[in-house]
Amino acid sequence: MADFKLSATLRGHEDDVRSTAFPSPSSIVSASRDFTVRVWAQQSSSPPTWDSTIKTHGKEFVNALAIVPPSSAFPEGLIVSGGKDQIIDVRQPSKNLDEDADALLIGHGNNVCALDVSEDGKYIVSGSWDMEARLWEVGKWGDSTVLQGHSASVWAVLAYDSNTIITGCADRQIRIYQTSGPPSPVRSIQAPDVVRALCRLLPTHPAGAQFASAGNDAVIRLWTLNGQQLAELHGHENFIYSLALLPNGGLVSAGEDRTVRIWQNNKCVQTITHPAISVWSVAVCQHNGDIVTGASDKLARVFTRDPARCATEPEIQQFNDDVKGSSIPQQTVGDINKEQLPGPDFLTQRSGTKEGQVQMIKELNGNVSAYQWSAAASQWVNVGTVVDSAGSGGRKISHNGKEYDYVFDVDIEDGKPPLKLPYNLNQNHYEAARKFIEDNELPLTYLDQVANFIIQNTQGATLGQSNAQGADPWGSDARYRPGDANQVASQPSPAPPAAKILPQKDYLPITTGNHKIIFKKLTEFNQALVNDGQKGISLNPPDVEQLNATVTALEKGNGKGIDITGVELLVKAATQWPADKRLPALDLLRLVLAFEEPAAFLVSPEQNLLPALLESDVFSESSPPNNTMMAIRCLSNLLQTDKGRLLASTEFDTIHPLISPFLTSKNRNLIIALTTLYINYSVLLNSENNADRALSLLDDLSKILTTATDSEAVYRALVATGTLLCLGPDFCEAGRDILQIGDAVTRAEQKVKEPRIRNVVAEIRQRLQG
């Protein structure tokens, strides 16, 4: 059978392409961390060319896609997408960007990372970092059913058939649910590691396997629905993120080792290496067997076995050159002892033992190159150069039709546009500088200056040199790292001595949100109340219009334009509506509290939001966890304004017992909201210096540090702890000798191995030791 070859490169996204779908030979859908979903339509067939249209553009990463097949209700089918904003967008493919979605599904409390649709198109299943999988009936958008039992992020979901759902979880369990009647778990299969991908197999599978799984251990496993493992497929060298079924029964997999692998009869028959760090997604067109991939270099690529649909030879050669010229971060291949590596002679003297085998070679110039064995070509293929750090997180920058780690703007003459200086980390900086000078007809006297410019601006991120990279400690940069939901790598920057972290001096806000989508969901819930005849608590049309004006002012950041009447309506919806419909109003209240004028009203004796929240039972055990989480976010944002801080201080003895029961919560969003509130209280106490309150919070934080496992929650708890210890020696002594803070900090450090954790722990220990 012929190998897959490049058919087309789809350029348009501005960040990682996280998910792809291939519903027909002439249509592709892709989702990206650039906040968009694009639909690609084929413009010509030989060679294939594609053009895209943006269908959604939100304010957060989009991570997951699924396609509802055409039906009488939705003749075009539906595009289903979800991501970091926790909302699942459902829309017809022909809708324009400015048109409303057919449905916005709200229920998840964290990043939506997995979606699938049943083959009959009757239901959608979703998975999220909130440790929940949910079942949604197509066309009946209001409610969802939670598939119970998960204790960690649900990374993969599979609508196996009309009565069976399979989930893959970070708790290393594969769970099988029956959906006839109320969904119920029928089986749990222990996997060796975190499960990130699931795939249905053909009913005619020769071994009787029914589905495949893959994940962090880089192994694909074939299973029956009874939980029997029938085979293991080895070949990948890092996390596997995606699996898809070929029409002939073969499998396609994609992962963190930069490869897409084709499997037939349980053997890897082809390895397609990408010039990227991560290949996040692979999807198959069931009509013609072509595949589309999405990767960290911002590109989607189509591959085909049909010579009639292959790209032009120059395009294929360019792809191969990009792979060969790509920089492979040292950390993705492990420790390498250069002195023990074979030289180039190895490539002509030894054959590979299996398709996709990787061999590191020490080149004559001292560089380390990776070569991959191609069984079809019976030769070693250069797939990149190992470097100590990749300049752009694996995302190449296009310049004149080629991909580079960097493209610098160089100002040569005042008043003229800057010149573009492209550079790859596997280049010699003097050679790159010389080529730049020749291409732009500049004096050779610029050579040293340009070469030094390259060295300075890559901070030594060249071959054989290390580059200490800083990372945003709050996890808000754009680069995702597997295994940790929030950790990121920043663009190369100078590596100054680690900045002092403690004490935290600024109050942390929680103010990101898609205002329009939240408001739309609130109006949908309001209409449901009207339809149910609950007119006593529902909003009338003028109320909705008033709220719309309030949300518009909120979105524009115009605190003075936020009308108090609209704020009162939000309080009503957040505290008097049925509990399952309060979340959007609580979310908007959380955003309102960051502004001086409306916050002053909400904390005034006439209004005082706190008693209203108390009476609504949002802090009770029976309250939906997402409501409680959002209420704690409201409390945290109280401390963004002067009058809010005054209320948070005077009502501390009321607030503290309300939040204490949630110290050991497993809900990630809730515990992060709680630790953010504790940071803000620690900042407040550094100005008030109330010993009793500080010690009670330190006691709470010790419990959080002992039980929390999420890296962001642990970091925020540590910062709050360290800030409180900055109150003085007495607090450090009490923390060390009475509250056993040292032990809690040690346990936290052992659980989360990150530079930012180590840095703040070092500062805390320094204070504890006096």
PDB file of N, CA and C in Angstrom, residues 271-321:
ATOM      1  N   THR A 271       5.773   6.570   9.357  1.00  0.00           N
ATOM      2  CA  THR A 271       5.916   7.635  10.352  1.00  0.00           C
ATOM      3  C   THR A 271       6.069   8.954   9.604  1.00  0.00           C
ATOM      4  N   ILE A 272       5.184   9.908   9.906  1.00  0.00           N
ATOM      5  CA  ILE A 272       5.243  11.225   9.275  1.00  0.00           C
ATOM      6  C   ILE A 272       5.670  12.226  10.344  1.00  0.00           C
ATOM      7  N   THR A 273       6.916  12.655  10.297  1.00  0.00           N
ATOM      8  CA  THR A 273       7.422  13.621  11.263  1.00  0.00           C
ATOM      9  C   THR A 273       7.050  15.028  10.817  1.00  0.00           C
ATOM     10  N   HIS A 274       6.659  15.847  11.776  1.00  0.00           N
ATOM     11  CA  HIS A 274       6.263  17.231  11.504  1.00  0.00           C
ATOM     12  C   HIS A 274       7.322  18.197  12.021  1.00  0.00           C
ATOM     13  N   PRO A 275       7.476  19.351  11.378  1.00  0.00           N
ATOM     14  CA  PRO A 275       8.407  20.370  11.874  1.00  0.00           C
ATOM     15  C   PRO A 275       7.781  21.181  13.005  1.00  0.00           C
ATOM     16  N   ALA A 276       7.428  20.502  14.069  1.00  0.00           N
ATOM     17  CA  ALA A 276       6.734  21.112  15.210  1.00  0.00           C
ATOM     18  C   ALA A 276       7.130  20.334  16.449  1.00  0.00           C
ATOM     19  N   ILE A 277       6.769  20.843  17.607  1.00  0.00           N
ATOM     20  CA  ILE A 277       7.033  20.112  18.845  1.00  0.00           C
ATOM     21  C   ILE A 277       5.919  19.111  19.113  1.00  0.00           C
ATOM     22  N   SER A 278       4.663  19.519  18.886  1.00  0.00           N
ATOM     23  CA  SER A 278       3.511  18.671  19.199  1.00  0.00           C
ATOM     24  C   SER A 278       2.622  18.529  17.970  1.00  0.00           C
ATOM     25  N   VAL A 279       2.184  17.305  17.699  1.00  0.00           N
ATOM     26  CA  VAL A 279       1.097  17.093  16.747  1.00  0.00           C
ATOM     27  C   VAL A 279      -0.126  16.759  17.592  1.00  0.00           C
ATOM     28  N   TRP A 280      -1.014  17.746  17.717  1.00  0.00           N
ATOM     29  CA  TRP A 280      -2.119  17.641  18.665  1.00  0.00           C
ATOM     30  C   TRP A 280      -3.251  16.758  18.180  1.00  0.00           C
ATOM     31  N   SER A 281      -3.465  16.736  16.874  1.00  0.00           N
ATOM     32  CA  SER A 281      -4.707  16.134  16.390  1.00  0.00           C
ATOM     33  C   SER A 281      -4.502  15.482  15.037  1.00  0.00           C
ATOM     34  N   VAL A 282      -5.241  14.413  14.804  1.00  0.00           N
ATOM     35  CA  VAL A 282      -5.312  13.818  13.471  1.00  0.00           C
ATOM     36  C   VAL A 282      -6.750  13.365  13.244  1.00  0.00           C
ATOM     37  N   ALA A 283      -7.254  13.617  12.045  1.00  0.00           N
ATOM     38  CA  ALA A 283      -8.617  13.207  11.684  1.00  0.00           C
ATOM     39  C   ALA A 283      -8.587  12.599  10.294  1.00  0.00           C
ATOM     40  N   VAL A 284      -9.540  11.726  10.041  1.00  0.00           N
ATOM     41  CA  VAL A 284      -9.583  10.974   8.780  1.00  0.00           C
ATOM     42  C   VAL A 284     -10.862  11.305   8.026  1.00  0.00           C
ATOM     43  N   CYS A 285     -10.731  11.496   6.711  1.00  0.00           N
ATOM     44  CA  CYS A 285     -11.923  11.589   5.859  1.00  0.00           C
ATOM     45  C   CYS A 285     -12.343  10.170   5.495  1.00  0.00           C
ATOM     46  N   GLN A 286     -13.497   9.757   5.974  1.00  0.00           N
ATOM     47  CA  GLN A 286     -13.927   8.377   5.748  1.00  0.00           C
ATOM     48  C   GLN A 286     -14.338   8.117   4.291  1.00  0.00           C
ATOM     49  N   HIS A 287     -14.504   9.185   3.506  1.00  0.00           N
ATOM     50  CA  HIS A 287     -14.887   9.018   2.108  1.00  0.00           C
ATOM     51  C   HIS A 287     -13.708   8.639   1.214  1.00  0.00           C
ATOM     52  N   ASN A 288     -12.523   9.204   1.508  1.00  0.00           N
ATOM     53  CA  ASN A 288     -11.390   8.931   0.622  1.00  0.00           C
ATOM     54  C   ASN A 288     -10.123   8.476   1.336  1.00  0.00           C
ATOM     55  N   GLY A 289     -10.141   8.425   2.671  1.00  0.00           N
ATOM     56  CA  GLY A 289      -8.999   7.933   3.422  1.00  0.00           C
ATOM     57  C   GLY A 289      -7.900   8.939   3.645  1.00  0.00           C
ATOM     58  N   ASP A 290      -8.055  10.190   3.183  1.00  0.00           N
ATOM     59  CA  ASP A 290      -7.054  11.217   3.453  1.00  0.00           C
ATOM     60  C   ASP A 290      -7.082  11.585   4.942  1.00  0.00           C
ATOM     61  N   ILE A 291      -5.982  12.167   5.428  1.00  0.00           N
ATOM     62  CA  ILE A 291      -5.920  12.565   6.835  1.00  0.00           C
ATOM     63  C   ILE A 291      -5.539  14.041   6.927  1.00  0.00           C
ATOM     64  N   VAL A 292      -5.957  14.681   8.012  1.00  0.00           N
ATOM     65  CA  VAL A 292      -5.556  16.057   8.305  1.00  0.00           C
ATOM     66  C   VAL A 292      -4.993  16.100   9.718  1.00  0.00           C
ATOM     67  N   THR A 293      -3.895  16.835   9.884  1.00  0.00           N
ATOM     68  CA  THR A 293      -3.248  16.943  11.186  1.00  0.00           C
ATOM     69  C   THR A 293      -3.241  18.404  11.645  1.00  0.00           C
ATOM     70  N   GLY A 294      -3.179  18.600  12.946  1.00  0.00           N
ATOM     71  CA  GLY A 294      -3.040  19.932  13.529  1.00  0.00           C
ATOM     72  C   GLY A 294      -1.866  19.926  14.483  1.00  0.00           C
ATOM     73  N   ALA A 295      -1.019  20.962  14.411  1.00  0.00           N
ATOM     74  CA  ALA A 295       0.229  20.917  15.167  1.00  0.00           C
ATOM     75  C   ALA A 295       0.546  22.251  15.835  1.00  0.00           C
ATOM     76  N   SER A 296       1.621  22.239  16.636  1.00  0.00           N
ATOM     77  CA  SER A 296       2.005  23.411  17.414  1.00  0.00           C
ATOM     78  C   SER A 296       2.664  24.488  16.567  1.00  0.00           C
ATOM     79  N   ASP A 297       2.931  24.227  15.290  1.00  0.00           N
ATOM     80  CA  ASP A 297       3.523  25.246  14.424  1.00  0.00           C
ATOM     81  C   ASP A 297       2.473  26.081  13.700  1.00  0.00           C
ATOM     82  N   LYS A 298       1.215  26.011  14.195  1.00  0.00           N
ATOM     83  CA  LYS A 298       0.097  26.835  13.703  1.00  0.00           C
ATOM     84  C   LYS A 298      -0.480  26.351  12.376  1.00  0.00           C
ATOM     85  N   LEU A 299      -0.064  25.176  11.928  1.00  0.00           N
ATOM     86  CA  LEU A 299      -0.495  24.701  10.619  1.00  0.00           C
ATOM     87  C   LEU A 299      -1.325  23.429  10.735  1.00  0.00           C
ATOM     88  N   ALA A 300      -2.294  23.314   9.814  1.00  0.00           N
ATOM     89  CA  ALA A 300      -2.956  22.036   9.562  1.00  0.00           C
ATOM     90  C   ALA A 300      -2.403  21.517   8.236  1.00  0.00           C
ATOM     91  N   ARG A 301      -2.262  20.218   8.141  1.00  0.00           N
ATOM     92  CA  ARG A 301      -1.710  19.631   6.917  1.00  0.00           C
ATOM     93  C   ARG A 301      -2.567  18.441   6.488  1.00  0.00           C
ATOM     94  N   VAL A 302      -2.750  18.316   5.188  1.00  0.00           N
ATOM     95  CA  VAL A 302      -3.494  17.192   4.629  1.00  0.00           C
ATOM     96  C   VAL A 302      -2.503  16.242   3.976  1.00  0.00           C
ATOM     97  N   PHE A 303      -2.696  14.945   4.219  1.00  0.00           N
ATOM     98  CA  PHE A 303      -1.855  13.918   3.608  1.00  0.00           C
ATOM     99  C   PHE A 303      -2.754  12.912   2.888  1.00  0.00           C
ATOM    100  N   THR A 304      -2.242  12.338   1.799  1.00  0.00           N
ATOM    101  CA  THR A 304      -3.038  11.420   0.989  1.00  0.00           C
ATOM    102  C   THR A 304      -2.173  10.281   0.469  1.00  0.00           C
ATOM    103  N   ARG A 305      -2.828   9.169   0.158  1.00  0.00           N
ATOM    104  CA  ARG A 305      -2.150   8.052  -0.512  1.00  0.00           C
ATOM    105  C   ARG A 305      -2.398   8.071  -2.021  1.00  0.00           C
ATOM    106  N   ASP A 306      -3.281   8.952  -2.466  1.00  0.00           N
ATOM    107  CA  ASP A 306      -3.660   9.018  -3.873  1.00  0.00           C
ATOM    108  C   ASP A 306      -2.737   9.993  -4.603  1.00  0.00           C
ATOM    109  N   PRO A 307      -1.941   9.533  -5.572  1.00  0.00           N
ATOM    110  CA  PRO A 307      -1.025  10.438  -6.293  1.00  0.00           C
ATOM    111  C   PRO A 307      -1.743  11.629  -6.928  1.00  0.00           C
ATOM    112  N   ALA A 308      -3.017  11.454  -7.273  1.00  0.00           N
ATOM    113  CA  ALA A 308      -3.760  12.541  -7.921  1.00  0.00           C
ATOM    114  C   ALA A 308      -4.027  13.690  -6.967  1.00  0.00           C
ATOM    115  N   ARG A 309      -3.946  13.431  -5.660  1.00  0.00           N
ATOM    116  CA  ARG A 309      -4.232  14.481  -4.678  1.00  0.00           C
ATOM    117  C   ARG A 309      -2.986  14.952  -3.939  1.00  0.00           C
ATOM    118  N   CYS A 310      -1.821  14.560  -4.415  1.00  0.00           N
ATOM    119  CA  CYS A 310      -0.581  14.981  -3.763  1.00  0.00           C
ATOM    120  C   CYS A 310      -0.263  16.432  -4.095  1.00  0.00           C
ATOM    121  N   ALA A 311       0.462  17.062  -3.199  1.00  0.00           N
ATOM    122  CA  ALA A 311       0.952  18.411  -3.459  1.00  0.00           C
ATOM    123  C   ALA A 311       2.005  18.370  -4.555  1.00  0.00           C
ATOM    124  N   THR A 312       2.409  19.553  -5.026  1.00  0.00           N
ATOM    125  CA  THR A 312       3.454  19.609  -6.040  1.00  0.00           C
ATOM    126  C   THR A 312       4.777  19.142  -5.443  1.00  0.00           C
ATOM    127  N   GLU A 313       5.680  18.697  -6.282  1.00  0.00           N
ATOM    128  CA  GLU A 313       6.976  18.226  -5.793  1.00  0.00           C
ATOM    129  C   GLU A 313       7.725  19.309  -5.003  1.00  0.00           C
ATOM    130  N   PRO A 314       7.728  20.582  -5.464  1.00  0.00           N
ATOM    131  CA  PRO A 314       8.393  21.616  -4.636  1.00  0.00           C
ATOM    132  C   PRO A 314       7.772  21.753  -3.248  1.00  0.00           C
ATOM    133  N   GLU A 315       6.429  21.624  -3.143  1.00  0.00           N
ATOM    134  CA  GLU A 315       5.784  21.725  -1.837  1.00  0.00           C
ATOM    135  C   GLU A 315       6.184  20.560  -0.935  1.00  0.00           C
ATOM    136  N   ILE A 316       6.228  19.363  -1.521  1.00  0.00           N
ATOM    137  CA  ILE A 316       6.625  18.186  -0.743  1.00  0.00           C
ATOM    138  C   ILE A 316       8.076  18.317  -0.302  1.00  0.00           C
ATOM    139  N   GLN A 317       8.931  18.801  -1.194  1.00  0.00           N
ATOM    140  CA  GLN A 317      10.335  18.980  -0.841  1.00  0.00           C
ATOM    141  C   GLN A 317      10.495  20.035   0.249  1.00  0.00           C
ATOM    142  N   GLN A 318       9.667  21.108   0.167  1.00  0.00           N
ATOM    143  CA  GLN A 318       9.728  22.151   1.191  1.00  0.00           C
ATOM    144  C   GLN A 318       9.354  21.581   2.560  1.00  0.00           C
ATOM    145  N   PHE A 319       8.314  20.727   2.577  1.00  0.00           N
ATOM    146  CA  PHE A 319       7.914  20.086   3.832  1.00  0.00           C
ATOM    147  C   PHE A 319       9.061  19.245   4.379  1.00  0.00           C
ATOM    148  N   ASN A 320       9.694  18.454   3.518  1.00  0.00           N
ATOM    149  CA  ASN A 320      10.807  17.617   3.970  1.00  0.00           C
ATOM    150  C   ASN A 320      11.965  18.464   4.479  1.00  0.00           C
ATOM    151  N   ASP A 321      12.222  19.594   3.795  1.00  0.00           N
ATOM    152  CA  ASP A 321      13.295  20.488   4.238  1.00  0.00           C
ATOM    153  C   ASP A 321      12.958  21.118   5.583  1.00  0.00           C
TER     154      ASP A 321
END
